[in-house]
PDB file of C-alpha atoms and ligand atoms in Angstrom:
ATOM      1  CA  UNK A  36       0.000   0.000   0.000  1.00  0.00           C
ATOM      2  CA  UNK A  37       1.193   3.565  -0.594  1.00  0.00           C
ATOM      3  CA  UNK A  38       1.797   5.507   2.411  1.00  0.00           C
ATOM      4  CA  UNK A  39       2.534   8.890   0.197  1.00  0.00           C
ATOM      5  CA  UNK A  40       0.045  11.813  -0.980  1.00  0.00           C
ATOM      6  CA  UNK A  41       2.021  14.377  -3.389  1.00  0.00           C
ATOM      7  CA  UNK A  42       0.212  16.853  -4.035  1.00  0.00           C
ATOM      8  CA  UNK A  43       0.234  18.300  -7.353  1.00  0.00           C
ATOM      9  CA  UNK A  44      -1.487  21.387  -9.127  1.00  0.00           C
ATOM     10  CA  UNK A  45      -0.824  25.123 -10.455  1.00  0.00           C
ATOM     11  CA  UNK A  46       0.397  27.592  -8.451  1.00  0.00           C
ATOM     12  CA  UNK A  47      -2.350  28.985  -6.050  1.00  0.00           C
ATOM     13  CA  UNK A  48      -4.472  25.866  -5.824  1.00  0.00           C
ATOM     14  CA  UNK A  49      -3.748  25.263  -2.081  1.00  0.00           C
ATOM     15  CA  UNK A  50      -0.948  22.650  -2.226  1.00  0.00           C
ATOM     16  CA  UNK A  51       0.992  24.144   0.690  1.00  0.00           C
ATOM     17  CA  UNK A  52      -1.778  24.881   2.663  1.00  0.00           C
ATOM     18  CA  UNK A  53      -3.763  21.542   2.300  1.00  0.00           C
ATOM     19  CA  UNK A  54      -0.696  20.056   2.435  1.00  0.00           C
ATOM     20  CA  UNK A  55       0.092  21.343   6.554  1.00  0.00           C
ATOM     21  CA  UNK A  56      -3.853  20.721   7.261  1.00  0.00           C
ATOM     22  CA  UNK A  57      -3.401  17.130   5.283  1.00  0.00           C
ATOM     23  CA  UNK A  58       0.031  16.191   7.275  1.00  0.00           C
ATOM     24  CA  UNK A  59      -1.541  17.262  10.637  1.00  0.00           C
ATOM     25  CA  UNK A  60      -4.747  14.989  10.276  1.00  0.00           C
ATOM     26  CA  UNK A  61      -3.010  12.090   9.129  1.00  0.00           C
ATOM     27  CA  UNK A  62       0.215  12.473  11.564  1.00  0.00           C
ATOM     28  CA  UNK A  63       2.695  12.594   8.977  1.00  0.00           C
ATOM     29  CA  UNK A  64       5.408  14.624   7.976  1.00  0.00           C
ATOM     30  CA  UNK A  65       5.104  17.591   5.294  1.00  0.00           C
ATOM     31  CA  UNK A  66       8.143  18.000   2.931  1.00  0.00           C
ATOM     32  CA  UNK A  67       7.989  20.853   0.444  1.00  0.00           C
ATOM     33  CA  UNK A  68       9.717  20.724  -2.895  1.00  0.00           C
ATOM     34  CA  UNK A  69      10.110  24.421  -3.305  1.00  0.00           C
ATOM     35  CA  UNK A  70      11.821  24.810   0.600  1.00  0.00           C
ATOM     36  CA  UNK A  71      13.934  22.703  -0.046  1.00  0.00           C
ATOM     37  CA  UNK A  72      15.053  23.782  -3.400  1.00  0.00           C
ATOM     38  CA  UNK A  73      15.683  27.122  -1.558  1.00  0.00           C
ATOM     39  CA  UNK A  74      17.656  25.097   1.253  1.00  0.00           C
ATOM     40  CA  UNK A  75      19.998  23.303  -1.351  1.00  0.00           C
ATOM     41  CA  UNK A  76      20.425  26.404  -3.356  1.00  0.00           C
ATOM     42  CA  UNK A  77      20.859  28.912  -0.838  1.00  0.00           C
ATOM     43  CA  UNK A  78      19.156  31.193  -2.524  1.00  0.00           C
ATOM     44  CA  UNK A  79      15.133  32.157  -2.955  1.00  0.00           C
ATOM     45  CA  UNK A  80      12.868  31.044  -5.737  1.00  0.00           C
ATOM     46  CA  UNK A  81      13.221  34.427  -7.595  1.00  0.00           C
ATOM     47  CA  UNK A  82      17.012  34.512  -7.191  1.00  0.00           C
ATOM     48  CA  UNK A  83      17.528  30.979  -8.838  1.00  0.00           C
ATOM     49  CA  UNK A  84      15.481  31.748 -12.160  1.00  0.00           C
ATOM     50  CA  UNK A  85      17.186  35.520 -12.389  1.00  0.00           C
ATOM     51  CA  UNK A  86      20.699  33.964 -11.500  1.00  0.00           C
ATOM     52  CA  UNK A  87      20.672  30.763 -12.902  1.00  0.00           C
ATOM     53  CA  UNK A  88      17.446  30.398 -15.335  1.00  0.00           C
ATOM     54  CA  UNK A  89      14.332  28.464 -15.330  1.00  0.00           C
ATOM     55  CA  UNK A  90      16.313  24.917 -16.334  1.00  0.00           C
ATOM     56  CA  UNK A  91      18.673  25.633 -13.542  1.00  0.00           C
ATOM     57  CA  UNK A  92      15.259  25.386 -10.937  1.00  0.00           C
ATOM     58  CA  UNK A  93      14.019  22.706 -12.663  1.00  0.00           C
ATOM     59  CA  UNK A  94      17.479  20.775 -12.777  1.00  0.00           C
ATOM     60  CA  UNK A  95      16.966  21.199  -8.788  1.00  0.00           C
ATOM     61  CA  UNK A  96      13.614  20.441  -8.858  1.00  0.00           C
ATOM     62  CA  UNK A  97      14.577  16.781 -10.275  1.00  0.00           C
ATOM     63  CA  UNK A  98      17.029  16.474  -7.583  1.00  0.00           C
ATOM     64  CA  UNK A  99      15.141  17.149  -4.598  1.00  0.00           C
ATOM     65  CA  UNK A 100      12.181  14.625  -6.098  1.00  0.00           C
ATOM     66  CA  UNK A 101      14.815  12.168  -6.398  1.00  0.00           C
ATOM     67  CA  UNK A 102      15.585  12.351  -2.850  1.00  0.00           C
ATOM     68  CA  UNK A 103      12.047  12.343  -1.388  1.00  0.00           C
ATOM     69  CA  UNK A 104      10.530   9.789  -3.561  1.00  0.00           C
ATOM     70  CA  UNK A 105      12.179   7.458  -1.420  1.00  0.00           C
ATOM     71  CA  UNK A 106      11.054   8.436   1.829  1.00  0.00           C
ATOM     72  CA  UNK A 107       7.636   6.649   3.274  1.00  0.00           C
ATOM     73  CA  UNK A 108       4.864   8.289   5.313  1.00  0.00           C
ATOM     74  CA  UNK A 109       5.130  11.916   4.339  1.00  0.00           C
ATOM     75  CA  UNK A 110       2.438  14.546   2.175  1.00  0.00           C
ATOM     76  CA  UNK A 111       4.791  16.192  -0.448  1.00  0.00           C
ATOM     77  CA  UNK A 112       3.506  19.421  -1.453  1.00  0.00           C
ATOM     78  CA  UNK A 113       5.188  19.749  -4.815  1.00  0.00           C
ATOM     79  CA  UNK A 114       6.055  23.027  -6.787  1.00  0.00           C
ATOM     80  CA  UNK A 115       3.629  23.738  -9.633  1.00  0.00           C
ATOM     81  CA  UNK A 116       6.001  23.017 -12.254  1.00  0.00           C
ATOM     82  CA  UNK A 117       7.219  19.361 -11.337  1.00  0.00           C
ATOM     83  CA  UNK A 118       4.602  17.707 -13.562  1.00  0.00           C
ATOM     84  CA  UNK A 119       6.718  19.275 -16.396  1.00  0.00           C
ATOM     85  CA  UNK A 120       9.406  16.739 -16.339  1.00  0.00           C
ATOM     86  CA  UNK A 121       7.958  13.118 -16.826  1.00  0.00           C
ATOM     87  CA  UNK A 122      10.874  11.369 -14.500  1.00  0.00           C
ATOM     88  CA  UNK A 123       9.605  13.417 -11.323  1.00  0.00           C
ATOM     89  CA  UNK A 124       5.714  11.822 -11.735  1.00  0.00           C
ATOM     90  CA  UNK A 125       7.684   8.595 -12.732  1.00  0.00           C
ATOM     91  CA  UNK A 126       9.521   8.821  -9.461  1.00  0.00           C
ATOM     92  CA  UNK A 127       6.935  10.193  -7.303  1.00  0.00           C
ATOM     93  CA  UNK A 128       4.417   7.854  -8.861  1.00  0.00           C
ATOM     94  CA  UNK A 129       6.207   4.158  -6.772  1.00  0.00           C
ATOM     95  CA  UNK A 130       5.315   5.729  -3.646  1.00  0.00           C
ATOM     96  CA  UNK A 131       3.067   7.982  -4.247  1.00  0.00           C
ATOM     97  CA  UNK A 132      -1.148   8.551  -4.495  1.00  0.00           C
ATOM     98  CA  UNK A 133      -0.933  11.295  -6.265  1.00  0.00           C
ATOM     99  CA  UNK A 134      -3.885  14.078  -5.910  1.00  0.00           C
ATOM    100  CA  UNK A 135      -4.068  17.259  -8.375  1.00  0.00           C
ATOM    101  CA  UNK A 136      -5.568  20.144  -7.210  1.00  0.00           C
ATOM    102  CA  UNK A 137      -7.033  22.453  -9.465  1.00  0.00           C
ATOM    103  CA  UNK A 138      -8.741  26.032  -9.316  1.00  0.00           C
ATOM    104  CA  UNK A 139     -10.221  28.577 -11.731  1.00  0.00           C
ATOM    105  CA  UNK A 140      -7.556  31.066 -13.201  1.00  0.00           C
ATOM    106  CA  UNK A 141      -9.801  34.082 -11.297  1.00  0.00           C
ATOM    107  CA  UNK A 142      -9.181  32.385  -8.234  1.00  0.00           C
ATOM    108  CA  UNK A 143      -5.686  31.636  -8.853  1.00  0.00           C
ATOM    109  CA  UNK A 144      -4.908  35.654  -9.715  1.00  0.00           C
ATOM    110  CA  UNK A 145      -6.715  36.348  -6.270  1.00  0.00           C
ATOM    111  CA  UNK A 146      -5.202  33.749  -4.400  1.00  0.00           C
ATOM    112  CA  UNK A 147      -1.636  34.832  -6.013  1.00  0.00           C
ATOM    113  CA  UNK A 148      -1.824  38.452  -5.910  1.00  0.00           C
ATOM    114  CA  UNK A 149       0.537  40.831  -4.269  1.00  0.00           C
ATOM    115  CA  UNK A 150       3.100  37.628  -4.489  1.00  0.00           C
ATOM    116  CA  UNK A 151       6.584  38.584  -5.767  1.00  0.00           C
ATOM    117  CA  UNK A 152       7.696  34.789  -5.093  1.00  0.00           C
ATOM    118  CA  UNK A 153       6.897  33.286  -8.347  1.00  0.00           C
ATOM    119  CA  UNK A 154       8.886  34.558 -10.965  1.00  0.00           C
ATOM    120  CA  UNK A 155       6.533  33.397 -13.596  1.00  0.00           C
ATOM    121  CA  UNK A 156       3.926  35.194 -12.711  1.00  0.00           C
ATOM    122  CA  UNK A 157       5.644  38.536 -12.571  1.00  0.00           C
ATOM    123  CA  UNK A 158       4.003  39.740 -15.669  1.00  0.00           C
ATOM    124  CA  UNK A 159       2.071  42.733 -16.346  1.00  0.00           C
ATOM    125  CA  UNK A 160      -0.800  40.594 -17.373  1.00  0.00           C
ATOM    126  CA  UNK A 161      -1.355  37.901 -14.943  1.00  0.00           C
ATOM    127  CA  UNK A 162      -4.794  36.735 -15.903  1.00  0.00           C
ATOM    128  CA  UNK A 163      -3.607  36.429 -19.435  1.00  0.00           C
ATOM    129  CA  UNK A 164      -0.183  34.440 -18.028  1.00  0.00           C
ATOM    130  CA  UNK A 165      -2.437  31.997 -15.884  1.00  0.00           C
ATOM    131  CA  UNK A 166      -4.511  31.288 -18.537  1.00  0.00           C
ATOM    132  CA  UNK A 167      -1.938  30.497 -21.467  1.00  0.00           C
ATOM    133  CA  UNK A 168       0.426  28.295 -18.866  1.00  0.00           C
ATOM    134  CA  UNK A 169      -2.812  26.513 -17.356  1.00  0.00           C
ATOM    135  CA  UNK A 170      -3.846  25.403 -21.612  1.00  0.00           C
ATOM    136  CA  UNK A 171      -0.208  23.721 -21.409  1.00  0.00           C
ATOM    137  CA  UNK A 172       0.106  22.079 -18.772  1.00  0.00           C
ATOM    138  CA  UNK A 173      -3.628  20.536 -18.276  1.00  0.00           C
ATOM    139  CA  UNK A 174      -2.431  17.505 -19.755  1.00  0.00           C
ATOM    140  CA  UNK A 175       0.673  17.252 -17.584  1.00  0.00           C
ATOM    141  CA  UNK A 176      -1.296  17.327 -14.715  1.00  0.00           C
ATOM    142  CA  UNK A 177      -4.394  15.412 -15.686  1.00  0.00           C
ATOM    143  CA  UNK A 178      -2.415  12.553 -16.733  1.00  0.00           C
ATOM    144  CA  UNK A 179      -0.079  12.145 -13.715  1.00  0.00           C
ATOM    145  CA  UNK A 180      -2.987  12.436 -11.363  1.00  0.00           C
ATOM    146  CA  UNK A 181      -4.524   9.995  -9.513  1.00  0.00           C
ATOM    147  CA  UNK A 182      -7.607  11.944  -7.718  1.00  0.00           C
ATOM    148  CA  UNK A 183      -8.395  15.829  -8.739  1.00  0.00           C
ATOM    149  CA  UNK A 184     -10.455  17.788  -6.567  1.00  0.00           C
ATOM    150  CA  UNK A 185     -11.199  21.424  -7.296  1.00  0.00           C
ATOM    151  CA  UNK A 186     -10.515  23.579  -4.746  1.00  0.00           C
ATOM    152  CA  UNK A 187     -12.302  26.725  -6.227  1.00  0.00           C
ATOM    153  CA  UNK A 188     -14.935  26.904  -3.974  1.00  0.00           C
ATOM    154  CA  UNK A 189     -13.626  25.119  -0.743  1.00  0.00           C
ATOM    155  CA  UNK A 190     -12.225  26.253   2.231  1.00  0.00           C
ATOM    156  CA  UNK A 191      -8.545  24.158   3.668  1.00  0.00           C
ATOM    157  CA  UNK A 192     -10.870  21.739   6.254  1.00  0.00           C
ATOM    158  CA  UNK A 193     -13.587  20.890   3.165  1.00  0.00           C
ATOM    159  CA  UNK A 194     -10.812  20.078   0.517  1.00  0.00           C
ATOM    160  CA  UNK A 195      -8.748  17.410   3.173  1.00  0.00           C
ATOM    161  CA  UNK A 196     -12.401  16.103   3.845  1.00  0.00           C
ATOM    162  CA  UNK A 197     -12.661  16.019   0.405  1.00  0.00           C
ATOM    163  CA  UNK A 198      -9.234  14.271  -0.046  1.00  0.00           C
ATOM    164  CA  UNK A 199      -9.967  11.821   3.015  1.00  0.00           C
ATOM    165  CA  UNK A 200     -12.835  10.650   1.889  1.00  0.00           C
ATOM    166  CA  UNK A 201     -11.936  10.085  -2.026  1.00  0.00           C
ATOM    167  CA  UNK A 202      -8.707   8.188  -0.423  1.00  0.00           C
ATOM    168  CA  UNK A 203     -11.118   5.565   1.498  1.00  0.00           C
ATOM    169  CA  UNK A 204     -13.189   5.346  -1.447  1.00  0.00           C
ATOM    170  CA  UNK A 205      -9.893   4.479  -3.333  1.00  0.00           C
ATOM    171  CA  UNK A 206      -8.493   1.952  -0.347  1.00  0.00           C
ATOM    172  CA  UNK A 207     -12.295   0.252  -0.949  1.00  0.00           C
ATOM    173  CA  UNK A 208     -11.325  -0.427  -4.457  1.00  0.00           C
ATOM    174  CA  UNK A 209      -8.187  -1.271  -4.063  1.00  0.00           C
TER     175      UNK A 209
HETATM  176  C1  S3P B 259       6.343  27.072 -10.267  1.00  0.00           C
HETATM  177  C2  S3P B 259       5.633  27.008  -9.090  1.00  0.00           C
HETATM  178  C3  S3P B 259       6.166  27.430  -7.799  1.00  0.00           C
HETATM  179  C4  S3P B 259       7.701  27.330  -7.797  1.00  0.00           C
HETATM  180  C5  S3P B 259       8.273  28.064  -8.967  1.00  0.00           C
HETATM  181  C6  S3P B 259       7.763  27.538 -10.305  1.00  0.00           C
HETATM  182  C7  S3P B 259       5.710  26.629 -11.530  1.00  0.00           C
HETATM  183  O1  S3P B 259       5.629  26.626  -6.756  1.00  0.00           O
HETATM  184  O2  S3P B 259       8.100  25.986  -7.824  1.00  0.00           O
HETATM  185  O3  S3P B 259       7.964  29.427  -8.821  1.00  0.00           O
HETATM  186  O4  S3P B 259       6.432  26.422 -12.529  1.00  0.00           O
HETATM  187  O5  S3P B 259       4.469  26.455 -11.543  1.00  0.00           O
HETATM  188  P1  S3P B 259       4.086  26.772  -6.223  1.00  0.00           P
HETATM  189  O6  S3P B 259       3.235  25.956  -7.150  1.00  0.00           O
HETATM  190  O7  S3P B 259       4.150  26.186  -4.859  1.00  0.00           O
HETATM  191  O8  S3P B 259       3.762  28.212  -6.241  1.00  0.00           O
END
């Protein structure tokens, strides 16, 4: 049985938030792709892409998936990119249930406003942006998920009920 969630999705869909409200309920430990990206690097998310480019973070990114794919028992909240590179999902995918969360763009500009953390969404038109990278990568995410649950209209405490309860419906399957 797997004893990993990774949580997948755009930026803004909730990963890092469900992910601490997920980890608490179920007692296990969160790990965060994007912290520790910053930990390796020593540097933040916006300095990597202006230093070292977008393949540079991603080259990370594979790294630091490498490395937590074999752990058991945690929630991985991964960055929204890491569906991009078919080895990560290959990776996460031994250990992993993997859940997609997904959102409007409207509520990803509101939910990612005022945030100078993501250097691809500092663009003048951010609406426009969300839209254009969310036609892209659709695919990437639909096909490396497992569950999806939109997370549009739900608060943190619905969308783990939400998760909990499509996770026993899964282990029933199973
Ligand atoms: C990215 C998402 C970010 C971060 C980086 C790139 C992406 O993580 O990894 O800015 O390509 O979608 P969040 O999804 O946690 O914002």
């Amino acid at each position: 049985m797997k004893t990993n969630i990774a949580l997948i999705g755009f930026m803004g869909t909730g990963k890092t938030a469900v992910g601490e409200a997920l980890a608490a309920r179920l007692g296990k430990e969160l790990v965060e792709t994007d912290a520790l990206i910053v930990e390796k690097a020593g540097m933040s998310i916006p300095e990597i892409f202006n230093r070292d480019g977008e393949i540079a973070f991603r080259e990370l990114e594979i790294a630091v998936i490498k490395e937590i794919a074999e752990k058991d028992n945690i929630i991985i909240s991964c960055g929204g990119g890491v569906v991009l590179n078919k080895i990560n999902i290959d990776r996460l995918r031994i250990k992993c249930i993997i859940i997609n969360l997904i959102a409007k763009p409207s509520v990803i500009a509101e939910r990612t406003a005022g945030d100078d953390e993501r250097p691809l969404l500092a663009v003048n038109d951010r609406i426009k942006e969300i839209k254009e990278l969310l036609d892209y990568r659709r695919p990437f995410y639909e096909r490396a998920a497992d569950i999806e649950i939109d997370t549009s209209e739900l608060d943190i405490d619905a969308v783990v009920n939400k998760i909990l309860g499509e996770l026993e419906e899964n282990a029933g399957n199973g």
